[in-house]
PDB file of C-alpha atoms in Angstrom:
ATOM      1  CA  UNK A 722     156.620 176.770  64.229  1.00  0.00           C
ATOM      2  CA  UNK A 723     154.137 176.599  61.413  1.00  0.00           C
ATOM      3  CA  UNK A 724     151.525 173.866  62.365  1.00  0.00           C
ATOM      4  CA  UNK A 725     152.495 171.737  58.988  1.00  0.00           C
ATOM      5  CA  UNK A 726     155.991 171.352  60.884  1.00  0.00           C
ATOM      6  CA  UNK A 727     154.734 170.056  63.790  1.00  0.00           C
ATOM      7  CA  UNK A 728     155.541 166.377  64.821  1.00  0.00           C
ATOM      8  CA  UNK A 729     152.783 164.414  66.645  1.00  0.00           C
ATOM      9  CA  UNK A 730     153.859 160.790  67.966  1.00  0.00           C
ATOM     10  CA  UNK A 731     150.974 159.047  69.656  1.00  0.00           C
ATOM     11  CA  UNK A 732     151.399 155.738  71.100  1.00  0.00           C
ATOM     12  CA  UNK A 733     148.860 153.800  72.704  1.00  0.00           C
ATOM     13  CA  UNK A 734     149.334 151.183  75.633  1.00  0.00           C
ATOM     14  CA  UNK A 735     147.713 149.969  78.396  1.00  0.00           C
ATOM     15  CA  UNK A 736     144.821 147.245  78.992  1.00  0.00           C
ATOM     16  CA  UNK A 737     141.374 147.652  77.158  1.00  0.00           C
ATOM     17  CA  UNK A 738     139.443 147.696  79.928  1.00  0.00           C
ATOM     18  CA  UNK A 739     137.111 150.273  78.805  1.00  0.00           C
ATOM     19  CA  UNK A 740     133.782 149.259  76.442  1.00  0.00           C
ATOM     20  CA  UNK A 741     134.061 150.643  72.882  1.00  0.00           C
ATOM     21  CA  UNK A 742     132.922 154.522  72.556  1.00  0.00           C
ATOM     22  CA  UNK A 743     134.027 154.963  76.386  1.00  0.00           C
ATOM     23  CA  UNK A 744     134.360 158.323  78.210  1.00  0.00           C
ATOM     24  CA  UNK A 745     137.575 160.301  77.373  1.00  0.00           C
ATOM     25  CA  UNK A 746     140.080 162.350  79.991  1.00  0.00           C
ATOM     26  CA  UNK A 747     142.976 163.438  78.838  1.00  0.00           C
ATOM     27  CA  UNK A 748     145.478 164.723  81.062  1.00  0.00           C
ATOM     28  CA  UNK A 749     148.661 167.056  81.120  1.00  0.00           C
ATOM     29  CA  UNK A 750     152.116 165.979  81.320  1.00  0.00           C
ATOM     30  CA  UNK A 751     155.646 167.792  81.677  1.00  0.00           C
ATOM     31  CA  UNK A 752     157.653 165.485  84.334  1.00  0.00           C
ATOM     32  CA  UNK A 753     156.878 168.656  87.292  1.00  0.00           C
ATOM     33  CA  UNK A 754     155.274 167.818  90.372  1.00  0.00           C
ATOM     34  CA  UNK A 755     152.034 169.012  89.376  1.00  0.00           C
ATOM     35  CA  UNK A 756     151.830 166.688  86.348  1.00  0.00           C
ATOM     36  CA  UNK A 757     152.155 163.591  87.928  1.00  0.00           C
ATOM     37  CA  UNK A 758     149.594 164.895  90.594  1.00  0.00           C
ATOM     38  CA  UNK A 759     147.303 165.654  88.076  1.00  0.00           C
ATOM     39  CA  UNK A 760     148.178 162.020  85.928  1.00  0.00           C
ATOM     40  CA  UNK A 761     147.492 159.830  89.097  1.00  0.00           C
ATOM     41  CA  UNK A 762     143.724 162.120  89.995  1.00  0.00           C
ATOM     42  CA  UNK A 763     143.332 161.736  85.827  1.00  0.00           C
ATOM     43  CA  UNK A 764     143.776 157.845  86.154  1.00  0.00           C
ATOM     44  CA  UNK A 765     141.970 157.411  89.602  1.00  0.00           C
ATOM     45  CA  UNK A 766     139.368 159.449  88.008  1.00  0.00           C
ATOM     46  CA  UNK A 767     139.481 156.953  84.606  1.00  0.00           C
ATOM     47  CA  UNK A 768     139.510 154.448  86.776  1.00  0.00           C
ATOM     48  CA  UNK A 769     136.397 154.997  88.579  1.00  0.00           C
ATOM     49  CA  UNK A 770     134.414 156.232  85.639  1.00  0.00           C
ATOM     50  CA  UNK A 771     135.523 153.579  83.173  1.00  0.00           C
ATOM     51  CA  UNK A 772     137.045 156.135  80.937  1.00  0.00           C
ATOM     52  CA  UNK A 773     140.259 155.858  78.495  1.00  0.00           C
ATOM     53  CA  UNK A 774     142.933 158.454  79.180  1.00  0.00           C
ATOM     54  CA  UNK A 775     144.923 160.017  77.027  1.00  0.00           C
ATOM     55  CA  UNK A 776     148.645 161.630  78.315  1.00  0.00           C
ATOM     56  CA  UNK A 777     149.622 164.820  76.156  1.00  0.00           C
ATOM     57  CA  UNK A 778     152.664 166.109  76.135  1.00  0.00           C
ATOM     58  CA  UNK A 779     153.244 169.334  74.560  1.00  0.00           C
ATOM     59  CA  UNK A 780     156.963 169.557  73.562  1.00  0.00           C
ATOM     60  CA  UNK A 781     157.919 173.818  74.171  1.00  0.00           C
ATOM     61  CA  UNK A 782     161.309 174.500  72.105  1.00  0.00           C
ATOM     62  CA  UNK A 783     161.766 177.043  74.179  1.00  0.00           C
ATOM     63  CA  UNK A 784     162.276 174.474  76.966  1.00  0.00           C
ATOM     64  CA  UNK A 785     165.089 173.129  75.945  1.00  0.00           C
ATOM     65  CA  UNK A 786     169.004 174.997  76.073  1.00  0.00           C
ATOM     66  CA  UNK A 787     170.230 175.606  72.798  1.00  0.00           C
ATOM     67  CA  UNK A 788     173.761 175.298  72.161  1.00  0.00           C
ATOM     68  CA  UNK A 789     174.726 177.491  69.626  1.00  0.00           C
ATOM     69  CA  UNK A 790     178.255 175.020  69.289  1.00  0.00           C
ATOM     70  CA  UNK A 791     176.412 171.643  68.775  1.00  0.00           C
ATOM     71  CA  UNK A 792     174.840 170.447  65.427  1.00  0.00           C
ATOM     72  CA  UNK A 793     171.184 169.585  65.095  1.00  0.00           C
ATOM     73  CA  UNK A 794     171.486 165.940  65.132  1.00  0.00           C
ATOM     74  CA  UNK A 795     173.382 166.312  68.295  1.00  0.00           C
ATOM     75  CA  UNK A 796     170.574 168.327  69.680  1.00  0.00           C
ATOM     76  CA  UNK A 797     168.204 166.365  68.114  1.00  0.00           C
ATOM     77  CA  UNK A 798     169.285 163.098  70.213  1.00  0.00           C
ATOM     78  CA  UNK A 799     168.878 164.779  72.727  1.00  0.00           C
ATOM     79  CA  UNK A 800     165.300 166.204  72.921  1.00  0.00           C
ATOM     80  CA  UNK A 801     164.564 162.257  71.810  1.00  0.00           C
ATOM     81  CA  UNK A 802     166.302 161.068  74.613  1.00  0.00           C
ATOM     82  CA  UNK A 803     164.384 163.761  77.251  1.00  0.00           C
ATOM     83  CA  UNK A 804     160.954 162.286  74.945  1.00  0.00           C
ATOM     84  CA  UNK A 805     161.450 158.796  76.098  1.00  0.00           C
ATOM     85  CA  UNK A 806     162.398 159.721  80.023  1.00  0.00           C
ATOM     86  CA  UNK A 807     159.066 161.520  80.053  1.00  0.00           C
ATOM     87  CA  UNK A 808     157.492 158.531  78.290  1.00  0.00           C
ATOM     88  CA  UNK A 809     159.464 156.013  80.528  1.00  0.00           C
ATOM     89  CA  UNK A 810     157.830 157.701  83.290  1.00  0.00           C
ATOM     90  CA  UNK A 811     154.197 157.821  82.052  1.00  0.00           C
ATOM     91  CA  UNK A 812     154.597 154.143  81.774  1.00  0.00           C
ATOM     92  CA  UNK A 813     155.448 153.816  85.220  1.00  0.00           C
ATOM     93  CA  UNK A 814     153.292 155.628  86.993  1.00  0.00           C
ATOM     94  CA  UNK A 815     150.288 154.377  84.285  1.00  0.00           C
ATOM     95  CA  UNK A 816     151.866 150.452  85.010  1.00  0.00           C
ATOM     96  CA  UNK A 817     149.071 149.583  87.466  1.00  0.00           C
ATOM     97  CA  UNK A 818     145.852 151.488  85.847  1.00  0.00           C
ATOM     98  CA  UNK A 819     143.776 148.651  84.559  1.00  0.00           C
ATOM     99  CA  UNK A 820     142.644 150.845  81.756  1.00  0.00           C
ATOM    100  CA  UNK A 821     142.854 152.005  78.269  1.00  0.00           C
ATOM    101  CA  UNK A 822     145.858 154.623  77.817  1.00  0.00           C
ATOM    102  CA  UNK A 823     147.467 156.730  75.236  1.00  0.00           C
ATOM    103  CA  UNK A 824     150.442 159.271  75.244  1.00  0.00           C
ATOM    104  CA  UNK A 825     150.446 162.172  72.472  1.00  0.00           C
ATOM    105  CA  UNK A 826     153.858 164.160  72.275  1.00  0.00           C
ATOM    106  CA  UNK A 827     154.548 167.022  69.931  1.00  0.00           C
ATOM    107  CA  UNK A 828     156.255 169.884  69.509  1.00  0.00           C
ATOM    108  CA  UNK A 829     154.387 173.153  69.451  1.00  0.00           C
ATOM    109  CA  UNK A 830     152.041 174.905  72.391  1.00  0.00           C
ATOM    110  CA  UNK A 831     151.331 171.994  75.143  1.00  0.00           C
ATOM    111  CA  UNK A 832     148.500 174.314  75.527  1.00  0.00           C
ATOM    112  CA  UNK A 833     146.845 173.746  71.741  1.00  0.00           C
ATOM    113  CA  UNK A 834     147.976 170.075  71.722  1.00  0.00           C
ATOM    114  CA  UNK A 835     145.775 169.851  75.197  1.00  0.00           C
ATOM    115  CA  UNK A 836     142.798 171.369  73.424  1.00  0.00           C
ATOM    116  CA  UNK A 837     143.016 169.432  70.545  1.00  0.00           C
ATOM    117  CA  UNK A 838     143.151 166.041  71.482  1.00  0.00           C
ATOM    118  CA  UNK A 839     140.378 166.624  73.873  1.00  0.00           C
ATOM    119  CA  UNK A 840     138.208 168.260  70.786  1.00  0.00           C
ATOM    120  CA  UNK A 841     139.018 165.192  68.754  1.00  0.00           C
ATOM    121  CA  UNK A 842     138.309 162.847  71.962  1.00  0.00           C
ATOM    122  CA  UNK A 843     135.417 164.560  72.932  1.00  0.00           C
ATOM    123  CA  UNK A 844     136.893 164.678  76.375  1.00  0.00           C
ATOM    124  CA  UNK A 845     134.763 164.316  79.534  1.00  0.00           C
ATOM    125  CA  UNK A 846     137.643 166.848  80.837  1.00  0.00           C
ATOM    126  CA  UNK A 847     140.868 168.018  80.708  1.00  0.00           C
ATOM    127  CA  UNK A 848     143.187 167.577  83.786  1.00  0.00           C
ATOM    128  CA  UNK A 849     146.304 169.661  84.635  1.00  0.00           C
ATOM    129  CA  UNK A 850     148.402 169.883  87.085  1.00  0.00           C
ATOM    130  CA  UNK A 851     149.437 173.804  88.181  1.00  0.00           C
ATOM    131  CA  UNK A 852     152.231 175.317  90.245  1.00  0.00           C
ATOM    132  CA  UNK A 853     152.178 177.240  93.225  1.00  0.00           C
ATOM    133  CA  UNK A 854     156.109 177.892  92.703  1.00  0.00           C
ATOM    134  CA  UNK A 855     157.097 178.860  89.019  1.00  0.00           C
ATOM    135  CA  UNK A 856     160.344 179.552  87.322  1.00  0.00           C
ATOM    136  CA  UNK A 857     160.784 183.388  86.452  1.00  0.00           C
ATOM    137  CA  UNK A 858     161.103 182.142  82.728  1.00  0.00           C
ATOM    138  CA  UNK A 859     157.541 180.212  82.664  1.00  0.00           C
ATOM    139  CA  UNK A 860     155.633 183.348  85.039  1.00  0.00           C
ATOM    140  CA  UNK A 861     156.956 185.479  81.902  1.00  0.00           C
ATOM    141  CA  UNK A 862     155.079 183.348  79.500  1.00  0.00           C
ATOM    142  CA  UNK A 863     152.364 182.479  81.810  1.00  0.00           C
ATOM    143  CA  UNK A 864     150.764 179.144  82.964  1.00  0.00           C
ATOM    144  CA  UNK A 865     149.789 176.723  81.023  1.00  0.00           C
ATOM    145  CA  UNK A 866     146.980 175.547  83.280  1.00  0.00           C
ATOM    146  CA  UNK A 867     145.858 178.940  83.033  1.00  0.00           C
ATOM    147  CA  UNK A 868     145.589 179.425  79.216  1.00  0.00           C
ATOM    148  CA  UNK A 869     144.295 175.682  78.950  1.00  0.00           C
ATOM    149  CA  UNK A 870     141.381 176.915  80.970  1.00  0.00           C
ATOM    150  CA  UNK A 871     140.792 180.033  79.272  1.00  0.00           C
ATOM    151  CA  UNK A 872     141.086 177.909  75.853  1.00  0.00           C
ATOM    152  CA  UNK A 873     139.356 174.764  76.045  1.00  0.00           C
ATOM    153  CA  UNK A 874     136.169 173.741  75.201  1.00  0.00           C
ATOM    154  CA  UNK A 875     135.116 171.391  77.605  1.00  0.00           C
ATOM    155  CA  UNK A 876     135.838 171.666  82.177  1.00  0.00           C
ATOM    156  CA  UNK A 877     139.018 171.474  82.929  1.00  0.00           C
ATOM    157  CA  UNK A 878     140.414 170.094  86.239  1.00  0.00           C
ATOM    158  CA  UNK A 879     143.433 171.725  88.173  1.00  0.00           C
ATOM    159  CA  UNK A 880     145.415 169.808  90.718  1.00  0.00           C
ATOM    160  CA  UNK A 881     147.893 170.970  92.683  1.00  0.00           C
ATOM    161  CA  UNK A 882     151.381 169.764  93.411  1.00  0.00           C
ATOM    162  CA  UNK A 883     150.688 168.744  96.392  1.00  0.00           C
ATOM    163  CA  UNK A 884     153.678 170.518  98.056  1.00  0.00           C
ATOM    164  CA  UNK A 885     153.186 173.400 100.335  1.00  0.00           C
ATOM    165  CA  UNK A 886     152.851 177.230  99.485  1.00  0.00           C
ATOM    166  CA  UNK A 887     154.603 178.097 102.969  1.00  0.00           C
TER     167      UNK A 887
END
């Protein structure tokens, strides 16, 4: 997808508790256990340092099933609807964090939308989460975590899922 088609929706929430011209993280999300490891270390970490956080989303087409039988606006509705779960769950696990907050979504590479925003924040860091158990479809393509870390500009922070590699 040509970056001219690419759709960014950025919504910001949370409390302004950080001073104007604060500290930036921003942090990976994809609703896998990994993410919302690394979203509750990227807001403790906010948190402590006083930073705003930023939640990026990187929407991968190739994510989502394709049914060759259902019309675009069908399919459409769809990826909207699987937008605002993952957003509905940012909010929730962001509804305590006394902070500043904002969620980027677009579609496109989750791991150039990463890079990005933190360029244009001037990111502290950039957290994601990584898997010690992939699917055979995302080991073909490789990790994001991986290529975020061989991409970015700035340290980036990887934090496990938490479950165990036994």
């Amino acid at each position: 997808m040509a970056e001219s088609e690419e759709r960014r929706l950025t919504l910001s929430t949370g409390r302004s508790g950080a001073p104007a011209g604060a500290d930036v993280l921003v942090v990976g999300f994809d609703d896998q256990a990994a993410s919302l490891a690394a979203l509750r270390t990227a807001a403790d970490l906010a948190r402590r340092l006083h930073a705003d956080l930023h939640v990026v989303h990187g929407v991968d087409l190739r994510d989502y099933p394709i049914d060759p039988d259902s019309d675009a606006e069908v399919w459409e509705g769809h990826a909207r609807e699987a937008l605002e779960h993952l957003r509905a769950k940012v909010v929730e696990a962001l509804a305590d964090h006394p902070g500043a907050w904002t969620y980027h979504a677009w579609t496109g590479s989750p791991v150039r939308l990463l890079v990005s925003v933190a360029d244009e924040q001037q990111a502290l860091m950039i957290v994601v989460g990584t898997h010690r158990h992939r699917s055979l479809a995302r080991m073909m393509r490789g990790s994001v975590s991986r290529r975020v870390a061989r991409s970015a500009h700035r340290p980036v922070l990887l934090v496990a899922d938490g479950q165990s590699s036994r």
